[in-house]
């Protein structure tokens, strides 16, 4: 069973299986919306799924992004209102990984566990920062989103929705959000992780750049029980690159609170797997 609602805060929320077991909050990346989690959520048949469109994205495009703290506070209210017992497992990809980590730091009381991947907690500098900011001017161009879809290796039946979502992103929200993310999450905001008692797993793709891998330390240095792992052979958007691996990894985490044995320890560099550029 699925349902959707516009909450008083303005964040659009889709739900699956509200009568199932523990709630899972899925937080999407920066070029998509909640629909990108539909198949992964559908596969977790024993769990209640909460799938918001973050401010400025998808059906929440008219609810602008102001800053990370405000977004996190709204999501904490959402969890308290809609999740079973007011707590949820948090699953975040890319932008959603940053948001999910900040949520755990600011509102540890709403967290059952944290599973985040590709979170640029230390921000982005240099040419990559310049290029990322420059791309915003093309957000209104269909060709830009179709090119991005090919880069992400999206399945053909997802491309039109991806393009439509991209064209609908609130540009003013993006102009505020991207510099904030590229500046990194302030240390004082991440220090709230020291209060977190729930399990937390931080992942990067094995082929992601050192920018992502180095950011893992922002979690492990603050949470003694935190676990960091590499997704073998994967790039940034590995839920699309290998959805079966992503599902089995996530399902194992939700069932056991332990990292899947399919993941690699950080520091592992297999022969023939060079570090990728951002």
PDB file of C-alpha atoms in Angstrom, residues 1-179:
ATOM      1  CA  UNK A   1       0.000   0.000   0.000  1.00  0.00           C
ATOM      2  CA  UNK A   2       1.315   3.464  -0.947  1.00  0.00           C
ATOM      3  CA  UNK A   3       0.113   6.923  -0.045  1.00  0.00           C
ATOM      4  CA  UNK A   4       1.269  10.496  -0.494  1.00  0.00           C
ATOM      5  CA  UNK A   5       0.654  13.664   1.411  1.00  0.00           C
ATOM      6  CA  UNK A   6       1.645  17.314   1.605  1.00  0.00           C
ATOM      7  CA  UNK A   7       2.421  17.965   5.255  1.00  0.00           C
ATOM      8  CA  UNK A   8       1.931  21.321   6.999  1.00  0.00           C
ATOM      9  CA  UNK A   9       5.660  22.029   6.679  1.00  0.00           C
ATOM     10  CA  UNK A  10       5.329  21.840   2.896  1.00  0.00           C
ATOM     11  CA  UNK A  11       7.494  18.733   2.461  1.00  0.00           C
ATOM     12  CA  UNK A  12       5.848  16.211   0.180  1.00  0.00           C
ATOM     13  CA  UNK A  13       5.898  12.696   1.602  1.00  0.00           C
ATOM     14  CA  UNK A  14       5.245   9.343  -0.031  1.00  0.00           C
ATOM     15  CA  UNK A  15       4.724   6.295   2.167  1.00  0.00           C
ATOM     16  CA  UNK A  16       4.773   2.564   1.555  1.00  0.00           C
ATOM     17  CA  UNK A  17       3.364  -0.093   3.876  1.00  0.00           C
ATOM     18  CA  UNK A  18       2.394   2.099   6.862  1.00  0.00           C
ATOM     19  CA  UNK A  19       1.231  -1.027   8.715  1.00  0.00           C
ATOM     20  CA  UNK A  20       4.555  -2.860   8.316  1.00  0.00           C
ATOM     21  CA  UNK A  21       7.497  -2.991  10.723  1.00  0.00           C
ATOM     22  CA  UNK A  22      10.045  -0.362  11.677  1.00  0.00           C
ATOM     23  CA  UNK A  23      10.092   2.836   9.636  1.00  0.00           C
ATOM     24  CA  UNK A  24      12.834   3.706   7.139  1.00  0.00           C
ATOM     25  CA  UNK A  25      13.398   7.317   6.040  1.00  0.00           C
ATOM     26  CA  UNK A  26      14.850   7.478   2.508  1.00  0.00           C
ATOM     27  CA  UNK A  27      16.695  10.702   1.591  1.00  0.00           C
ATOM     28  CA  UNK A  28      17.427  11.237  -2.092  1.00  0.00           C
ATOM     29  CA  UNK A  29      20.371  12.752  -3.954  1.00  0.00           C
ATOM     30  CA  UNK A  30      20.675  16.231  -5.393  1.00  0.00           C
ATOM     31  CA  UNK A  31      19.540  15.634  -8.982  1.00  0.00           C
ATOM     32  CA  UNK A  32      16.453  13.540  -8.329  1.00  0.00           C
ATOM     33  CA  UNK A  33      13.525  13.286  -5.910  1.00  0.00           C
ATOM     34  CA  UNK A  34      11.939  10.660  -3.702  1.00  0.00           C
ATOM     35  CA  UNK A  35      10.837   8.548  -6.677  1.00  0.00           C
ATOM     36  CA  UNK A  36      14.469   7.425  -7.050  1.00  0.00           C
ATOM     37  CA  UNK A  37      14.000   5.265  -3.931  1.00  0.00           C
ATOM     38  CA  UNK A  38      10.752   3.598  -5.028  1.00  0.00           C
ATOM     39  CA  UNK A  39      12.196   0.236  -6.056  1.00  0.00           C
ATOM     40  CA  UNK A  40      14.587  -0.036  -3.114  1.00  0.00           C
ATOM     41  CA  UNK A  41      11.766   0.804  -0.709  1.00  0.00           C
ATOM     42  CA  UNK A  42       9.408  -1.631  -2.413  1.00  0.00           C
ATOM     43  CA  UNK A  43      11.914  -4.448  -1.931  1.00  0.00           C
ATOM     44  CA  UNK A  44      11.982  -3.962   1.857  1.00  0.00           C
ATOM     45  CA  UNK A  45       8.657  -5.669   2.372  1.00  0.00           C
ATOM     46  CA  UNK A  46       8.934  -5.847   6.161  1.00  0.00           C
ATOM     47  CA  UNK A  47       9.451  -2.115   6.648  1.00  0.00           C
ATOM     48  CA  UNK A  48       7.361   1.036   6.608  1.00  0.00           C
ATOM     49  CA  UNK A  49       8.910   3.456   4.089  1.00  0.00           C
ATOM     50  CA  UNK A  50       8.927   7.254   4.417  1.00  0.00           C
ATOM     51  CA  UNK A  51      10.090   8.886   1.179  1.00  0.00           C
ATOM     52  CA  UNK A  52      10.081  12.702   1.180  1.00  0.00           C
ATOM     53  CA  UNK A  53      10.962  15.051  -1.643  1.00  0.00           C
ATOM     54  CA  UNK A  54      13.532  17.359  -0.066  1.00  0.00           C
ATOM     55  CA  UNK A  55      12.848  21.129  -0.158  1.00  0.00           C
ATOM     56  CA  UNK A  56      13.239  22.516  -3.666  1.00  0.00           C
ATOM     57  CA  UNK A  57      12.910  19.098  -5.354  1.00  0.00           C
ATOM     58  CA  UNK A  58      10.104  17.135  -6.983  1.00  0.00           C
ATOM     59  CA  UNK A  59       6.711  17.758  -5.429  1.00  0.00           C
ATOM     60  CA  UNK A  60       8.421  19.932  -2.783  1.00  0.00           C
ATOM     61  CA  UNK A  61       9.757  22.358  -5.412  1.00  0.00           C
ATOM     62  CA  UNK A  62       7.436  25.087  -4.114  1.00  0.00           C
ATOM     63  CA  UNK A  63       8.802  24.587  -0.593  1.00  0.00           C
ATOM     64  CA  UNK A  64      12.233  26.220  -0.914  1.00  0.00           C
ATOM     65  CA  UNK A  65      15.492  25.042   0.560  1.00  0.00           C
ATOM     66  CA  UNK A  66      16.801  27.646   2.992  1.00  0.00           C
ATOM     67  CA  UNK A  67      19.583  25.875   4.869  1.00  0.00           C
ATOM     68  CA  UNK A  68      20.621  22.444   6.090  1.00  0.00           C
ATOM     69  CA  UNK A  69      19.561  22.969   9.706  1.00  0.00           C
ATOM     70  CA  UNK A  70      16.031  24.002   8.736  1.00  0.00           C
ATOM     71  CA  UNK A  71      15.669  20.988   6.440  1.00  0.00           C
ATOM     72  CA  UNK A  72      16.909  18.651   9.151  1.00  0.00           C
ATOM     73  CA  UNK A  73      14.506  20.128  11.708  1.00  0.00           C
ATOM     74  CA  UNK A  74      11.586  19.606   9.324  1.00  0.00           C
ATOM     75  CA  UNK A  75      12.601  16.006   8.713  1.00  0.00           C
ATOM     76  CA  UNK A  76      12.888  15.369  12.447  1.00  0.00           C
ATOM     77  CA  UNK A  77       9.320  16.623  12.842  1.00  0.00           C
ATOM     78  CA  UNK A  78       8.257  14.342   9.995  1.00  0.00           C
ATOM     79  CA  UNK A  79       9.804  11.310  11.700  1.00  0.00           C
ATOM     80  CA  UNK A  80       8.220  12.143  15.038  1.00  0.00           C
ATOM     81  CA  UNK A  81       4.843  12.523  13.329  1.00  0.00           C
ATOM     82  CA  UNK A  82       4.824   9.618  10.870  1.00  0.00           C
ATOM     83  CA  UNK A  83       7.401   6.989  11.898  1.00  0.00           C
ATOM     84  CA  UNK A  84       6.527   4.104  14.183  1.00  0.00           C
ATOM     85  CA  UNK A  85       7.399   5.100  17.759  1.00  0.00           C
ATOM     86  CA  UNK A  86       8.749   8.399  16.416  1.00  0.00           C
ATOM     87  CA  UNK A  87      12.020   6.898  15.202  1.00  0.00           C
ATOM     88  CA  UNK A  88      13.344   5.694  11.846  1.00  0.00           C
ATOM     89  CA  UNK A  89      16.275   4.030  10.165  1.00  0.00           C
ATOM     90  CA  UNK A  90      17.815   6.755   7.962  1.00  0.00           C
ATOM     91  CA  UNK A  91      19.058   5.888   4.462  1.00  0.00           C
ATOM     92  CA  UNK A  92      20.747   8.681   2.502  1.00  0.00           C
ATOM     93  CA  UNK A  93      22.518   8.919  -0.849  1.00  0.00           C
ATOM     94  CA  UNK A  94      24.799  11.870  -1.781  1.00  0.00           C
ATOM     95  CA  UNK A  95      22.849  15.012  -0.747  1.00  0.00           C
ATOM     96  CA  UNK A  96      20.642  12.663   1.259  1.00  0.00           C
ATOM     97  CA  UNK A  97      23.758  11.294   2.947  1.00  0.00           C
ATOM     98  CA  UNK A  98      24.744  14.776   4.100  1.00  0.00           C
ATOM     99  CA  UNK A  99      21.202  15.501   5.256  1.00  0.00           C
ATOM    100  CA  UNK A 100      20.924  12.133   7.004  1.00  0.00           C
ATOM    101  CA  UNK A 101      24.207  12.621   8.858  1.00  0.00           C
ATOM    102  CA  UNK A 102      23.173  16.110   9.938  1.00  0.00           C
ATOM    103  CA  UNK A 103      19.807  14.746  11.078  1.00  0.00           C
ATOM    104  CA  UNK A 104      21.552  12.168  13.263  1.00  0.00           C
ATOM    105  CA  UNK A 105      23.795  14.855  14.734  1.00  0.00           C
ATOM    106  CA  UNK A 106      21.026  17.362  15.436  1.00  0.00           C
ATOM    107  CA  UNK A 107      18.200  14.985  16.416  1.00  0.00           C
ATOM    108  CA  UNK A 108      19.677  11.686  17.631  1.00  0.00           C
ATOM    109  CA  UNK A 109      16.415  10.906  19.435  1.00  0.00           C
ATOM    110  CA  UNK A 110      14.618  10.155  16.130  1.00  0.00           C
ATOM    111  CA  UNK A 111      17.283   7.744  14.851  1.00  0.00           C
ATOM    112  CA  UNK A 112      17.130   3.918  14.875  1.00  0.00           C
ATOM    113  CA  UNK A 113      20.181   3.572  12.636  1.00  0.00           C
ATOM    114  CA  UNK A 114      22.016   5.480   9.895  1.00  0.00           C
ATOM    115  CA  UNK A 115      23.059   4.154   6.478  1.00  0.00           C
ATOM    116  CA  UNK A 116      24.640   6.896   4.344  1.00  0.00           C
ATOM    117  CA  UNK A 117      26.713   6.788   1.197  1.00  0.00           C
ATOM    118  CA  UNK A 118      28.591   9.408  -0.828  1.00  0.00           C
ATOM    119  CA  UNK A 119      28.221  12.207   1.749  1.00  0.00           C
ATOM    120  CA  UNK A 120      30.587  15.140   1.029  1.00  0.00           C
ATOM    121  CA  UNK A 121      30.741  16.245   4.655  1.00  0.00           C
ATOM    122  CA  UNK A 122      34.012  18.137   4.148  1.00  0.00           C
ATOM    123  CA  UNK A 123      32.738  20.001   1.109  1.00  0.00           C
ATOM    124  CA  UNK A 124      34.236  20.474  -2.336  1.00  0.00           C
ATOM    125  CA  UNK A 125      36.966  22.868  -3.432  1.00  0.00           C
ATOM    126  CA  UNK A 126      38.993  23.811  -6.502  1.00  0.00           C
ATOM    127  CA  UNK A 127      37.950  23.060 -10.058  1.00  0.00           C
ATOM    128  CA  UNK A 128      35.272  20.600  -8.995  1.00  0.00           C
ATOM    129  CA  UNK A 129      33.576  23.306  -6.942  1.00  0.00           C
ATOM    130  CA  UNK A 130      33.772  25.781  -9.821  1.00  0.00           C
ATOM    131  CA  UNK A 131      32.397  23.242 -12.304  1.00  0.00           C
ATOM    132  CA  UNK A 132      29.556  22.216 -10.001  1.00  0.00           C
ATOM    133  CA  UNK A 133      28.449  25.805  -9.453  1.00  0.00           C
ATOM    134  CA  UNK A 134      28.748  26.570 -13.180  1.00  0.00           C
ATOM    135  CA  UNK A 135      26.412  23.703 -14.070  1.00  0.00           C
ATOM    136  CA  UNK A 136      23.493  25.330 -12.261  1.00  0.00           C
ATOM    137  CA  UNK A 137      22.990  27.681 -15.226  1.00  0.00           C
ATOM    138  CA  UNK A 138      22.077  24.648 -17.352  1.00  0.00           C
ATOM    139  CA  UNK A 139      19.408  23.244 -15.015  1.00  0.00           C
ATOM    140  CA  UNK A 140      16.680  24.610 -17.270  1.00  0.00           C
ATOM    141  CA  UNK A 141      17.994  22.742 -20.327  1.00  0.00           C
ATOM    142  CA  UNK A 142      16.624  19.269 -21.185  1.00  0.00           C
ATOM    143  CA  UNK A 143      19.879  18.313 -22.934  1.00  0.00           C
ATOM    144  CA  UNK A 144      21.793  18.816 -19.681  1.00  0.00           C
ATOM    145  CA  UNK A 145      19.573  16.365 -17.816  1.00  0.00           C
ATOM    146  CA  UNK A 146      19.609  13.817 -20.621  1.00  0.00           C
ATOM    147  CA  UNK A 147      23.409  13.972 -20.683  1.00  0.00           C
ATOM    148  CA  UNK A 148      23.494  13.567 -16.899  1.00  0.00           C
ATOM    149  CA  UNK A 149      21.134  10.589 -17.147  1.00  0.00           C
ATOM    150  CA  UNK A 150      23.562   8.874 -19.521  1.00  0.00           C
ATOM    151  CA  UNK A 151      26.469   9.607 -17.149  1.00  0.00           C
ATOM    152  CA  UNK A 152      24.492   8.008 -14.298  1.00  0.00           C
ATOM    153  CA  UNK A 153      23.632   5.034 -16.539  1.00  0.00           C
ATOM    154  CA  UNK A 154      19.969   5.341 -15.712  1.00  0.00           C
ATOM    155  CA  UNK A 155      17.677   2.704 -17.214  1.00  0.00           C
ATOM    156  CA  UNK A 156      15.785   3.969 -20.274  1.00  0.00           C
ATOM    157  CA  UNK A 157      12.411   3.887 -18.527  1.00  0.00           C
ATOM    158  CA  UNK A 158      13.688   6.310 -15.854  1.00  0.00           C
ATOM    159  CA  UNK A 159      15.182   8.965 -18.130  1.00  0.00           C
ATOM    160  CA  UNK A 160      12.029  10.965 -18.897  1.00  0.00           C
ATOM    161  CA  UNK A 161      11.126  11.188 -15.210  1.00  0.00           C
ATOM    162  CA  UNK A 162      14.711  12.164 -14.375  1.00  0.00           C
ATOM    163  CA  UNK A 163      14.641  14.956 -16.969  1.00  0.00           C
ATOM    164  CA  UNK A 164      11.254  16.203 -15.792  1.00  0.00           C
ATOM    165  CA  UNK A 165      12.457  16.210 -12.180  1.00  0.00           C
ATOM    166  CA  UNK A 166      15.615  18.102 -13.085  1.00  0.00           C
ATOM    167  CA  UNK A 167      13.728  20.750 -15.021  1.00  0.00           C
ATOM    168  CA  UNK A 168      11.375  21.195 -12.071  1.00  0.00           C
ATOM    169  CA  UNK A 169      14.044  21.780  -9.414  1.00  0.00           C
ATOM    170  CA  UNK A 170      13.682  25.208  -7.819  1.00  0.00           C
ATOM    171  CA  UNK A 171      16.734  27.091  -9.114  1.00  0.00           C
ATOM    172  CA  UNK A 172      16.827  29.554  -6.223  1.00  0.00           C
ATOM    173  CA  UNK A 173      16.924  26.640  -3.792  1.00  0.00           C
ATOM    174  CA  UNK A 174      19.833  25.094  -5.685  1.00  0.00           C
ATOM    175  CA  UNK A 175      21.735  28.402  -5.692  1.00  0.00           C
ATOM    176  CA  UNK A 176      21.477  28.443  -1.917  1.00  0.00           C
ATOM    177  CA  UNK A 177      21.995  24.732  -1.317  1.00  0.00           C
ATOM    178  CA  UNK A 178      25.004  23.918  -3.490  1.00  0.00           C
ATOM    179  CA  UNK A 179      27.392  26.522  -1.989  1.00  0.00           C
TER     180      UNK A 179
END
